[in-house]
Amino acid sequence: MGVEVAVEGLSKSFGRQSIWRDVTLTLPPGEVSALLGPSGTGKSVFLKCLIGLLKPERGSVIINGVNLCTCSEREMYEIRKLFGVLFQDGALFGSMNLFDNVAFPLREHTRKSEAEIKRIVFEKLELTGLQGAETKLPGEISGGMRKRAGLARALVLDPEIILCDEPDSGLDPVRTAYLSQLLIDLNAQIDATILIVTHNINLARTVPDNIGMLFRKELIMFGPREVLLTSDEPVVEQFLNGRRFGPIGMSEEKDQATMAAEAAHQEAGHSDGSNEDVRGVVPQIEPTPGMPARDAVRRRRNRVLKILDTLPESAQHGVLASLSAEDLGRYDDWARRAAQGRMNTRHAGPVATIPGVSTLDPDATGRMHAPPPPLPHRGARPGDEHRQRPRPEARP
Amino acid sequence: MTTLMDKSRSAVVAALNEFGSLFSLGLDVVVNMFRRPFQAREFIQQFWFIASVSILPAAFVAIPFGAVITLQLGSLTSQIGAESFNGAASVLAVIQQASPIVTTLIIAGAGGSAICADLGSRTIREEIDAMKVLGVSPVQRLVVPRVLAAMLAGVLLNGMVSVVGVAGGYFFNVIMQDGTPGAFLASFSALAQLPDLWVSELKALIFGFLAGLVAAYRGLNPKGGPKGVGDVVNQSVVITFLLLFFVNFVISVIYLQIVPAKGA
């Protein structure tokens, strides 16, 4: 299973210019997460801090118990072997052809024979649709091909964490769809933790399990996909719908005057061409038939249901709507008992574990005796818990 | 007033920062030189490249250099009636000072600038980042072979430049100034001694290290896009030259202190 990436209180600035402050989030192991945000909010910088290419001023990034912000160079290089990173432009080595580029990590880090290397490289090149191009130099192929070759190279060591910096930029919609499918299939096959940094709304709606958004030097939210997809935050609404009207301007921040002027235009009937509201939970991409089922889906469902009553109401509806009837029945059962447990233990002290959680697990036939304590919903802002919490109907 | 103070202070801090980073890269390079696996292929390619771009220019610069020294000294020594020492003086000047400096100027100018441009463009295309992320240290993989190649090329070229320089001096002394060939050759051992050759080679080794190191350091830290790469190439050559003359001064002073001149 993939590795958990725990980011705590991370702040980064260049000189006096602060990029973002106090970013706290946890990439759940083996799940696909996406980070959204307008251009220039430091999404790529965040990615580079995650792999230790940039040193943040404050905070920690903990992977496998090692804090990347304070560890030694040697530990860093060890940890990096867990990563597969797709850079914006592919970042291929210009002096090597595609085959050597993809073979590079294998030749550096493994003692595989040349025949075996060839087999693996051709497999990855075929996966990314590059068969026949292996003798080309990076300068001789299109941007989209470079991107796919970069992905092939990132995958060649079977990484446990895959970071993609705008996998869709420079790709046409069809190739983007193929790439989305590829990422989901990969997740199903090797159960890697994946983080995608993107502007592509369609990708953000259909691929990730968890979504976060950076805006105005802060992580404004990070959590299960339903939370962001149903959010009422003006920024999120504007970004998802690609509108001009809202807090995001052409430059990083919009001043009051511009906002008022635009609002007046809108009143007067001026449209910005995007009248459709694309918010709402849409079905996620499934692995290609024939691939193994994604373990991450099951883990995430359990995790999300445990924190369900801390989510905003619209997100709760989104989550519950995506459950099968069977799961829903189990959830109701659990929620009733959990509520009862809370009532009973209210006088006895803090609740340590919620009784009956393991029944949530579809294959919990005695395999999970003691359920792990629920993961805290780390990226949520402190206010989120109380803002929209509905009364649980199940409470007696 | 305070802004001026602040500005000058931040400029000093920035300069110290740069120097510190250069020094730490230097230490990294030295440590990584002994770390397996050694990148033999890269080393040979780089060595061949540096040698091939610097060998001819070095020879062409060495001839007039040796000639100028001999001509200058020749007119001086003939005035004080010491023509027979002409060969000794020119050999001392060429081997100890001129040859290592010429060698490194050429290596920094021809090889170093190419190294710097190569690493600089790799950095802005994120190839260096990609390499780090793939768990491969660019210092060990790219910088060490280049620095070692510059050092070896420096030592070998220095030998060649010494020979060519002395030959040039001989030619001009004998042909132009009617010097006696026998006296020129015989006086070699009057003032010069073997440690002069060793210190010359040591200088070439150290200068080669500096040229490779500065080129790599500037190349790994370009500011901005393609224009930044041009800037760092320029800076790397200028910085190498400045460092070169300063380090040459230091080594010469130390050498003169610990190795007594012949006959003194």
XYZ file of C-alpha atoms in Angstrom:
660
model
C 0.000 0.000 0.000
C 1.086 3.555 -0.626
C 2.692 5.745 1.950
C 1.014 8.461 3.973
C 2.303 11.985 3.463
C 1.644 14.180 6.488
C 2.141 17.899 6.012
C 1.965 20.036 9.114
C 2.021 23.826 9.382
C 4.085 24.273 6.224
C 5.007 27.851 5.225
C 7.123 28.939 2.293
C 8.273 32.329 1.130
C 10.765 33.626 -1.398
C 12.530 36.557 0.227
C 9.768 38.759 1.556
C 7.081 37.322 -0.645
C 5.085 34.725 1.184
C 3.841 31.936 -1.085
C 1.541 30.173 1.318
C 1.294 29.881 5.090
C 0.499 27.159 7.515
C -0.602 24.444 5.102
C -1.689 21.330 6.943
C -2.991 18.259 5.175
C -2.572 14.521 5.071
C -2.533 12.586 1.856
C -4.250 9.367 2.922
C -2.177 6.328 1.928
C -3.110 4.791 -1.387
C -5.707 7.410 -2.271
C -5.774 9.848 -5.153
C -5.780 13.492 -4.087
C -5.898 16.645 -6.159
C -4.758 20.152 -5.390
C -6.549 22.949 -7.185
C -5.956 26.653 -7.225
C -5.669 29.596 -9.585
C -2.344 30.042 -11.404
C 0.388 31.506 -9.261
C -0.873 30.294 -5.899
C 2.205 28.157 -5.423
C 0.873 24.732 -6.288
C 4.090 23.712 -8.016
C 6.086 25.178 -5.143
C 4.054 23.017 -2.787
C 4.892 19.963 -4.864
C 8.572 20.849 -4.794
C 8.456 21.184 -1.003
C 6.882 17.728 -0.775
C 9.873 16.199 -2.548
C 12.429 18.298 -0.704
C 13.570 20.330 -3.717
C 12.680 23.500 -1.836
C 13.097 24.042 1.878
C 10.040 25.505 3.569
C 10.670 28.002 6.370
C 8.387 26.341 8.864
C 6.492 23.131 9.316
C 7.132 19.516 8.523
C 6.556 16.960 5.785
C 6.602 13.481 7.259
C 6.876 10.403 5.070
C 7.583 6.994 6.579
C 8.513 8.695 9.856
C 11.173 10.902 8.237
C 10.750 14.656 8.301
C 11.873 15.849 4.874
C 12.441 19.377 6.157
C 15.128 18.385 8.647
C 16.530 15.065 7.442
C 20.018 14.579 6.065
C 20.826 14.594 2.369
C 21.350 10.847 2.422
C 17.973 10.116 4.036
C 16.410 12.452 1.506
C 17.794 10.470 -1.423
C 16.515 7.258 0.155
C 13.022 8.690 0.637
C 12.994 10.016 -2.906
C 13.258 6.516 -4.272
C 9.638 6.094 -3.116
C 8.566 8.943 -5.365
C 7.589 9.117 -8.979
C 7.266 12.691 -10.083
C 5.805 13.953 -13.335
C 7.096 17.452 -14.003
C 5.158 20.034 -15.953
C 7.318 19.687 -19.046
C 8.305 16.085 -18.455
C 11.854 17.174 -17.483
C 13.420 14.514 -19.672
C 17.193 14.394 -20.045
C 17.786 16.195 -23.311
C 20.917 14.267 -24.192
C 19.294 10.825 -23.950
C 16.683 9.227 -26.147
C 13.358 8.154 -24.695
C 14.485 4.611 -24.012
C 17.532 5.736 -22.024
C 15.451 8.325 -20.223
C 12.946 5.752 -19.047
C 15.706 3.246 -18.294
C 17.720 5.783 -16.287
C 16.211 5.078 -12.831
C 16.491 1.329 -13.391
C 20.144 1.577 -14.373
C 20.944 3.833 -11.416
C 19.079 2.024 -8.688
C 18.725 -1.605 -9.652
C 21.011 -4.373 -10.767
C 18.649 -5.635 -13.400
C 20.048 -7.142 -16.555
C 19.818 -5.141 -19.759
C 17.218 -7.571 -21.140
C 15.020 -7.092 -18.113
C 15.430 -3.323 -18.260
C 14.365 -3.459 -21.882
C 11.271 -5.452 -21.008
C 10.214 -3.039 -18.245
C 10.913 0.057 -20.313
C 8.927 -1.211 -23.287
C 6.075 -2.118 -20.961
C 5.943 1.422 -19.563
C 6.332 2.993 -22.986
C 3.418 0.934 -24.222
C 1.375 1.908 -21.181
C 1.836 5.556 -22.111
C 1.325 4.961 -25.815
C 4.891 5.668 -26.885
C 5.858 2.411 -28.536
C 7.967 3.075 -31.613
C 9.274 6.402 -30.326
C 11.957 4.998 -28.038
C 14.888 6.144 -30.188
C 13.665 9.739 -30.454
C 15.329 12.532 -28.513
C 13.144 14.677 -26.233
C 13.722 17.630 -28.547
C 12.202 15.770 -31.478
C 8.796 14.966 -30.006
C 5.708 16.970 -29.091
C 5.001 18.374 -25.646
C 2.297 15.809 -25.024
C 4.652 12.972 -25.860
C 7.323 14.452 -23.575
C 4.763 14.542 -20.819
C 3.816 10.928 -21.335
C 7.471 9.896 -21.493
C 8.000 11.758 -18.210
C 5.172 9.730 -16.740
C 6.674 6.496 -18.048
C 9.961 7.387 -16.371
C 8.190 8.282 -13.115
C 6.468 4.891 -13.086
C 9.389 2.707 -13.922
C 10.457 2.042 -10.316
C 6.881 1.260 -9.187
C 6.719 4.277 -6.868
C 4.630 4.390 -3.721
C 3.894 8.087 -4.093
C 3.144 9.630 -7.474
C 3.114 13.406 -7.806
C 1.811 14.921 -11.029
C 2.345 18.584 -11.786
C -0.440 19.537 -14.181
C -0.637 16.233 -16.039
C -3.219 17.728 -18.390
C -1.467 20.904 -19.534
C -0.486 20.610 -23.161
C -2.640 17.530 -23.672
C -5.843 17.457 -25.677
C -9.075 16.426 -23.909
C -8.926 12.907 -25.266
C -5.372 12.284 -24.091
C -6.270 13.897 -20.766
C -9.107 11.395 -20.408
C -6.722 8.543 -21.214
C -4.242 9.901 -18.692
C -6.944 10.166 -16.009
C -7.893 6.572 -16.676
C -4.224 5.584 -16.543
C -3.778 7.200 -13.136
C -6.843 5.440 -11.744
C -5.739 2.094 -13.214
C -2.307 2.592 -11.701
C -3.845 3.302 -8.349
C -5.887 0.124 -8.647
C -2.817 -1.909 -9.599
C -0.075 -0.653 -7.287
C -2.161 1.197 -4.674
C 0.170 4.200 -4.762
C -0.595 7.494 -3.044
C -1.210 9.986 -5.839
C -1.297 13.776 -5.731
C -2.351 15.656 -8.839
C -1.860 19.379 -9.144
C -4.195 20.687 -11.794
C -6.442 23.392 -13.219
C -8.519 20.919 -15.110
C -11.974 20.928 -13.571
C -13.159 17.854 -15.387
C -10.177 15.888 -14.109
C -10.665 17.275 -10.615
C -14.317 16.248 -10.589
C -13.881 12.715 -11.784
C -10.470 11.428 -10.729
C -9.484 12.225 -7.123
C -10.794 10.816 -3.866
C -9.802 13.966 -2.001
C -9.554 17.531 -3.203
C -7.814 20.570 -1.765
C -7.669 24.132 -2.938
C -5.029 26.815 -2.492
C -6.075 30.455 -2.667
C -4.705 33.681 -1.214
C -1.657 32.065 0.329
C -3.714 29.492 2.206
C -5.070 26.022 1.847
C -8.729 26.953 2.021
C -9.880 23.378 2.190
C -8.723 19.816 1.888
C -10.946 16.841 2.363
C -13.125 14.214 0.706
C -14.076 15.152 -2.846
C -17.723 15.643 -1.940
C -16.811 18.544 0.350
C -15.204 20.678 -2.320
C -17.520 19.626 -5.109
C -20.566 20.746 -3.160
C -18.997 23.715 -1.427
C -20.742 27.061 -1.246
C -17.504 29.014 -0.876
C -17.504 31.776 -3.496
C -13.920 30.961 -4.502
C -14.654 27.306 -5.053
C -17.848 28.051 -6.934
C -16.077 30.543 -9.169
C -13.142 28.229 -9.821
C -15.184 25.125 -10.538
C -17.446 27.011 -12.916
C -14.666 29.018 -14.512
C -16.447 32.340 -14.023
C -15.122 35.850 -14.011
C -17.559 36.889 -11.308
C -16.103 36.102 -7.908
C -13.132 36.731 -5.670
C -10.487 35.437 -8.127
C -9.235 38.120 -10.492
C -6.863 38.269 -13.416
C -4.145 39.132 -10.946
C -3.904 37.114 -7.772
C -6.446 39.167 -5.839
C -9.328 41.236 -7.011
C -9.973 44.632 -5.492
C -13.361 45.768 -4.280
C -13.819 48.268 -7.113
C -13.328 45.651 -9.836
C -15.632 43.287 -8.032
C -18.320 45.936 -7.698
C -17.977 46.930 -11.341
C -18.279 43.315 -12.455
C -21.258 42.780 -10.199
C -22.889 45.828 -11.792
C -22.206 44.413 -15.246
C -23.738 41.136 -14.208
C -26.814 42.961 -12.872
C -27.102 44.688 -16.201
C -27.273 41.335 -17.929
C -23.666 40.966 -19.097
C -22.864 37.301 -19.129
C -19.431 35.739 -18.916
C -20.555 32.777 -20.922
C -20.625 30.210 -18.160
C -24.161 29.847 -16.982
C -23.974 26.235 -16.074
C -23.201 25.316 -12.485
C -21.015 22.224 -12.601
C -20.846 21.769 -8.868
C -22.188 18.617 -7.359
C -20.863 15.133 -6.898
C -20.396 13.265 -10.159
C -19.439 9.582 -10.359
C -15.728 8.878 -10.107
C -13.760 7.146 -12.859
C -13.633 3.405 -12.280
C -10.650 1.223 -13.116
C -10.779 -0.342 -16.577
C -12.720 -3.632 -16.514
C -10.272 -6.417 -15.839
C -8.226 -4.339 -13.432
C -8.385 -5.143 -9.726
C -10.853 -3.087 -7.677
C -9.376 -0.071 -5.956
C -8.715 -0.750 -2.305
C -8.525 2.985 -1.799
C -12.266 3.331 -2.466
C -13.156 1.004 0.377
C -10.666 2.568 2.781
C -11.837 6.026 1.920
C -15.496 5.124 2.343
C -14.833 3.900 5.854
C -12.742 6.921 6.662
C -15.270 9.390 5.311
C -18.245 7.757 6.979
C -16.487 7.974 10.318
C -16.138 11.713 9.971
C -19.416 12.161 8.145
C -21.152 14.238 10.773
C -18.275 16.741 10.730
C -18.815 17.427 7.020
C -21.093 20.124 5.631
C -24.620 18.945 4.956
C -24.439 19.102 1.173
C -21.272 17.006 1.251
C -23.013 14.465 3.486
C -25.778 14.116 0.945
C -23.139 13.670 -1.743
C -21.431 10.916 0.221
C -24.637 9.110 1.132
C -25.908 9.319 -2.440
C -22.807 7.523 -3.643
C -23.296 4.592 -1.270
C -24.905 1.386 -2.429
C -28.130 0.387 -0.695
C -26.277 -2.274 1.217
C -23.632 0.136 2.471
C -26.308 2.649 3.322
C -28.130 0.184 5.522
C -24.912 -0.663 7.283
C -24.167 3.000 7.766
C -27.558 3.710 9.317
C -27.055 0.819 11.633
C -23.647 2.070 12.635
C -24.715 5.688 13.017
C -27.525 4.721 15.342
C -25.225 2.692 17.507
C -22.508 5.328 17.389
C -24.946 7.965 18.527
C -26.107 5.686 21.298
C -22.516 5.058 22.280
C -21.930 8.766 22.476
C -24.948 9.209 24.698
C -23.859 6.407 26.969
C -20.298 7.485 27.320
C -20.992 11.158 27.596
C -20.896 10.827 31.370
C -18.186 8.243 31.436
C -15.499 10.319 29.800
C -14.111 10.857 26.304
C -14.946 8.370 23.592
C -11.896 6.367 22.651
C -13.259 4.139 19.909
C -16.625 4.079 18.295
C -18.254 0.718 18.890
C -19.346 -1.246 15.888
C -17.110 0.462 13.389
C -15.745 -2.742 12.029
C -19.165 -3.745 10.741
C -18.720 -0.976 8.199
C -15.984 -2.894 6.509
C -17.538 -4.901 3.703
C -15.083 -7.738 4.193
C -14.832 -7.438 7.945
C -15.239 -11.109 8.618
C -13.107 -11.019 11.704
C -10.102 -9.621 9.858
C -10.322 -6.276 11.588
C -10.962 -6.845 15.240
C -9.818 -3.525 16.556
C -10.623 -0.763 14.109
C -8.034 1.997 13.835
C -9.090 5.290 15.339
C -10.670 7.498 12.697
C -8.256 9.764 10.842
C -8.777 13.364 11.779
C -10.045 15.550 8.974
C -6.831 17.487 8.962
C -7.140 19.916 6.129
C -10.438 21.276 7.319
C -10.422 24.714 8.748
C -11.199 24.855 12.425
C -14.570 26.425 11.741
C -15.709 23.772 9.313
C -16.786 21.364 11.959
C -19.298 23.655 13.490
C -20.375 25.694 10.575
C -22.841 23.448 8.887
C -23.097 20.442 11.058
C -26.643 19.149 10.750
C -28.449 17.415 13.521
C -27.898 13.726 12.933
C -31.338 12.288 12.276
C -30.243 8.988 13.694
C -29.746 10.363 17.163
C -32.521 9.034 19.412
C 21.369 56.721 5.313
C 19.992 53.671 7.025
C 18.774 52.316 3.723
C 22.291 52.672 2.388
C 23.609 50.812 5.431
C 20.956 48.155 5.008
C 21.712 47.799 1.342
C 25.433 47.447 1.867
C 24.854 45.001 4.681
C 22.560 42.845 2.603
C 25.072 42.984 -0.246
C 27.812 41.741 2.065
C 25.545 39.020 3.433
C 24.633 37.976 -0.105
C 28.294 37.824 -1.117
C 29.157 35.740 1.953
C 26.200 33.491 1.219
C 27.423 32.899 -2.315
C 30.922 32.177 -1.124
C 29.612 29.803 1.533
C 27.490 27.921 -0.987
C 30.437 27.659 -3.358
C 32.564 26.321 -0.528
C 29.938 23.779 0.522
C 29.603 22.566 -3.055
C 33.388 22.232 -3.113
C 33.285 20.049 0.003
C 30.454 17.994 -1.480
C 32.478 17.457 -4.622
C 35.535 16.316 -2.661
C 33.473 13.926 -0.536
C 31.601 12.552 -3.533
C 34.836 11.949 -5.419
C 35.380 8.938 -3.200
C 31.838 7.645 -3.336
C 31.049 4.668 -5.544
C 29.944 4.182 -8.244
C 32.421 6.339 -10.101
C 30.969 7.764 -13.313
C 33.836 6.652 -15.534
C 32.002 7.094 -18.809
C 30.911 10.633 -18.028
C 34.430 11.427 -16.806
C 36.087 10.222 -20.002
C 33.587 12.028 -22.202
C 34.032 15.268 -20.298
C 37.799 14.954 -20.204
C 37.922 14.345 -23.918
C 35.626 17.290 -24.520
C 37.648 19.701 -22.359
C 40.951 18.536 -23.809
C 39.721 18.792 -27.383
C 38.394 22.333 -27.015
C 41.400 23.674 -25.092
C 44.446 21.983 -26.566
C 44.865 24.162 -29.664
C 43.989 27.514 -28.090
C 46.328 26.715 -25.196
C 49.192 25.984 -27.568
C 48.538 29.099 -29.609
C 48.435 31.291 -26.507
C 51.532 29.641 -25.036
C 53.812 30.474 -27.972
C 53.451 34.273 -27.854
C 53.374 34.177 -24.062
C 56.758 32.463 -23.887
C 58.015 34.732 -26.639
C 56.963 37.949 -24.885
C 58.605 36.898 -21.640
C 61.820 35.987 -23.425
C 61.851 39.185 -25.469
C 61.282 41.363 -22.428
C 63.816 39.530 -20.329
C 66.238 39.350 -23.233
C 66.474 43.096 -23.623
C 66.811 43.492 -19.847
C 69.441 40.801 -19.373
C 71.487 42.081 -22.317
C 71.587 45.517 -20.696
C 73.051 44.132 -17.474
C 75.247 41.643 -19.296
C 73.506 38.508 -18.136
C 72.387 37.064 -21.478
C 73.489 33.632 -20.432
C 70.767 33.541 -17.776
C 68.046 34.326 -20.260
C 66.978 30.729 -20.579
C 66.786 30.195 -16.827
C 64.667 33.256 -16.237
C 62.251 32.460 -19.019
C 61.903 28.871 -17.906
C 61.144 29.994 -14.347
C 58.559 32.508 -15.447
C 56.895 30.211 -17.950
C 56.751 27.065 -15.845
C 55.891 28.591 -12.488
C 53.534 31.388 -13.460
C 52.580 31.660 -17.095
C 51.849 28.059 -17.902
C 49.355 27.182 -15.137
C 47.572 30.485 -15.605
C 47.323 30.174 -19.366
C 46.140 26.599 -19.008
C 43.391 27.495 -16.611
C 42.290 30.595 -18.459
C 41.770 28.392 -21.490
C 40.104 25.606 -19.513
C 37.784 28.058 -17.773
C 37.083 29.958 -20.961
C 36.587 27.031 -23.310
C 35.673 24.055 -21.094
C 34.236 25.806 -18.031
C 31.851 27.972 -19.987
C 30.547 24.909 -21.820
C 30.107 23.017 -18.532
C 28.319 26.002 -17.030
C 25.998 26.436 -20.017
C 25.257 22.716 -20.101
C 24.403 22.477 -16.390
C 22.578 25.823 -16.508
C 20.247 24.769 -19.292
C 19.671 21.428 -17.596
C 18.744 23.296 -14.419
C 16.212 25.596 -16.048
C 14.663 22.665 -17.893
C 14.234 20.996 -14.469
C 16.455 18.085 -15.508
C 18.550 18.542 -12.381
C 15.427 18.529 -10.220
C 14.220 15.437 -12.016
C 17.531 13.759 -11.349
C 17.363 14.600 -7.643
C 13.820 13.302 -7.497
C 14.887 10.058 -9.128
C 17.201 9.666 -6.147
C 20.408 10.409 -8.058
C 22.723 13.071 -6.709
C 23.612 15.510 -9.507
C 26.826 16.359 -7.656
C 27.992 12.781 -7.818
C 26.555 12.028 -11.235
C 27.401 15.231 -13.107
C 29.608 17.612 -11.148
C 32.305 15.250 -9.871
C 33.215 13.829 -13.301
C 33.367 17.353 -14.737
C 35.567 18.721 -11.969
C 37.877 15.711 -12.152
C 38.039 16.046 -15.922
C 38.968 19.726 -15.586
C 41.671 18.820 -13.050
C 43.212 16.112 -15.198
C 42.997 18.245 -18.317
C 44.631 21.076 -16.363
C 47.571 18.940 -15.259
C 48.193 17.438 -18.685
C 47.677 20.654 -20.605
C 49.980 22.433 -18.184
C 52.781 20.103 -19.178
C 52.148 20.766 -22.835
C 51.875 24.528 -22.386
C 55.171 24.557 -20.431
C 56.963 22.799 -23.257
C 55.397 24.952 -25.967
C 56.033 28.143 -23.974
C 59.677 27.336 -23.371
C 60.079 26.320 -26.996
C 58.553 29.609 -28.086
C 60.935 31.464 -25.826
C 63.850 29.502 -27.185
C 62.860 30.225 -30.760
C 62.534 33.956 -30.251
C 65.658 34.205 -28.119
C 67.791 32.303 -30.560
C 66.338 33.607 -33.843
C 65.269 37.157 -33.004
C 67.737 38.163 -30.318
C 70.729 36.230 -31.531
C 70.993 34.308 -28.289
C 73.198 31.234 -28.128
C 71.253 27.990 -28.099
C 73.772 26.316 -25.814
C 73.632 29.063 -23.190
C 69.799 29.089 -23.246
C 69.619 25.356 -22.591
C 72.539 25.210 -20.164
C 71.121 27.932 -17.934
C 67.892 25.932 -17.397
C 69.354 24.298 -14.365
C 71.117 27.405 -13.066
C 68.051 28.953 -11.452
C 65.225 26.498 -11.999
C 64.818 23.306 -9.970
C 62.497 20.325 -9.909
C 60.096 21.703 -7.223
C 59.281 24.499 -9.672
C 57.756 21.915 -11.956
C 55.889 20.265 -9.076
C 54.375 23.511 -7.894
C 53.413 24.309 -11.456
C 51.547 21.033 -11.734
C 49.999 21.506 -8.306
C 48.763 24.912 -9.369
C 47.298 23.465 -12.541
C 45.529 20.795 -10.471
C 44.044 23.321 -8.059
C 43.117 25.771 -10.794
C 41.452 22.984 -12.751
C 39.436 22.122 -9.648
C 38.436 25.763 -9.205
C 37.495 26.208 -12.857
C 35.319 23.084 -12.810
C 33.814 23.927 -9.437
C 32.918 27.533 -10.251
C 31.457 26.508 -13.602
C 29.348 23.816 -11.935
C 28.287 26.084 -9.091
C 27.149 28.888 -11.363
C 25.562 26.410 -13.736
C 23.473 24.822 -10.973
C 22.182 28.203 -9.778
C 20.976 30.244 -12.748
C 18.561 33.087 -12.083
C 15.592 33.213 -14.365
C 15.253 31.652 -17.765
C 17.584 31.302 -20.766
C 18.936 34.818 -20.250
C 19.986 33.722 -16.751
C 22.030 30.890 -18.252
C 23.938 33.385 -20.388
C 24.553 35.514 -17.325
C 25.893 32.669 -15.215
C 28.238 31.531 -17.986
C 29.632 35.023 -18.127
C 29.922 35.192 -14.334
C 31.539 31.807 -14.056
C 34.376 32.831 -16.368
C 34.899 36.163 -14.598
C 34.764 34.614 -11.119
C 37.196 31.873 -12.140
C 39.667 34.449 -13.476
C 39.493 36.549 -10.290
C 39.852 33.500 -8.055
C 42.650 32.210 -10.211
C 44.894 35.218 -9.837
C 44.225 35.452 -6.126
C 44.911 31.767 -5.466
C 47.972 31.933 -7.700
C 49.296 34.767 -5.560
C 48.715 32.815 -2.357
C 50.339 29.628 -3.649
C 53.328 31.536 -5.033
C 53.929 33.314 -1.749
C 53.718 30.098 0.240
C 55.951 28.300 -2.247
C 58.620 31.000 -2.126
C 58.538 30.819 1.662
C 58.930 27.089 2.028
C 61.109 26.234 -0.989
C 64.318 28.271 -1.001
C 65.332 29.625 -4.397
C 68.214 27.760 -5.982
C 71.597 29.185 -5.040
C 70.159 31.344 -2.296
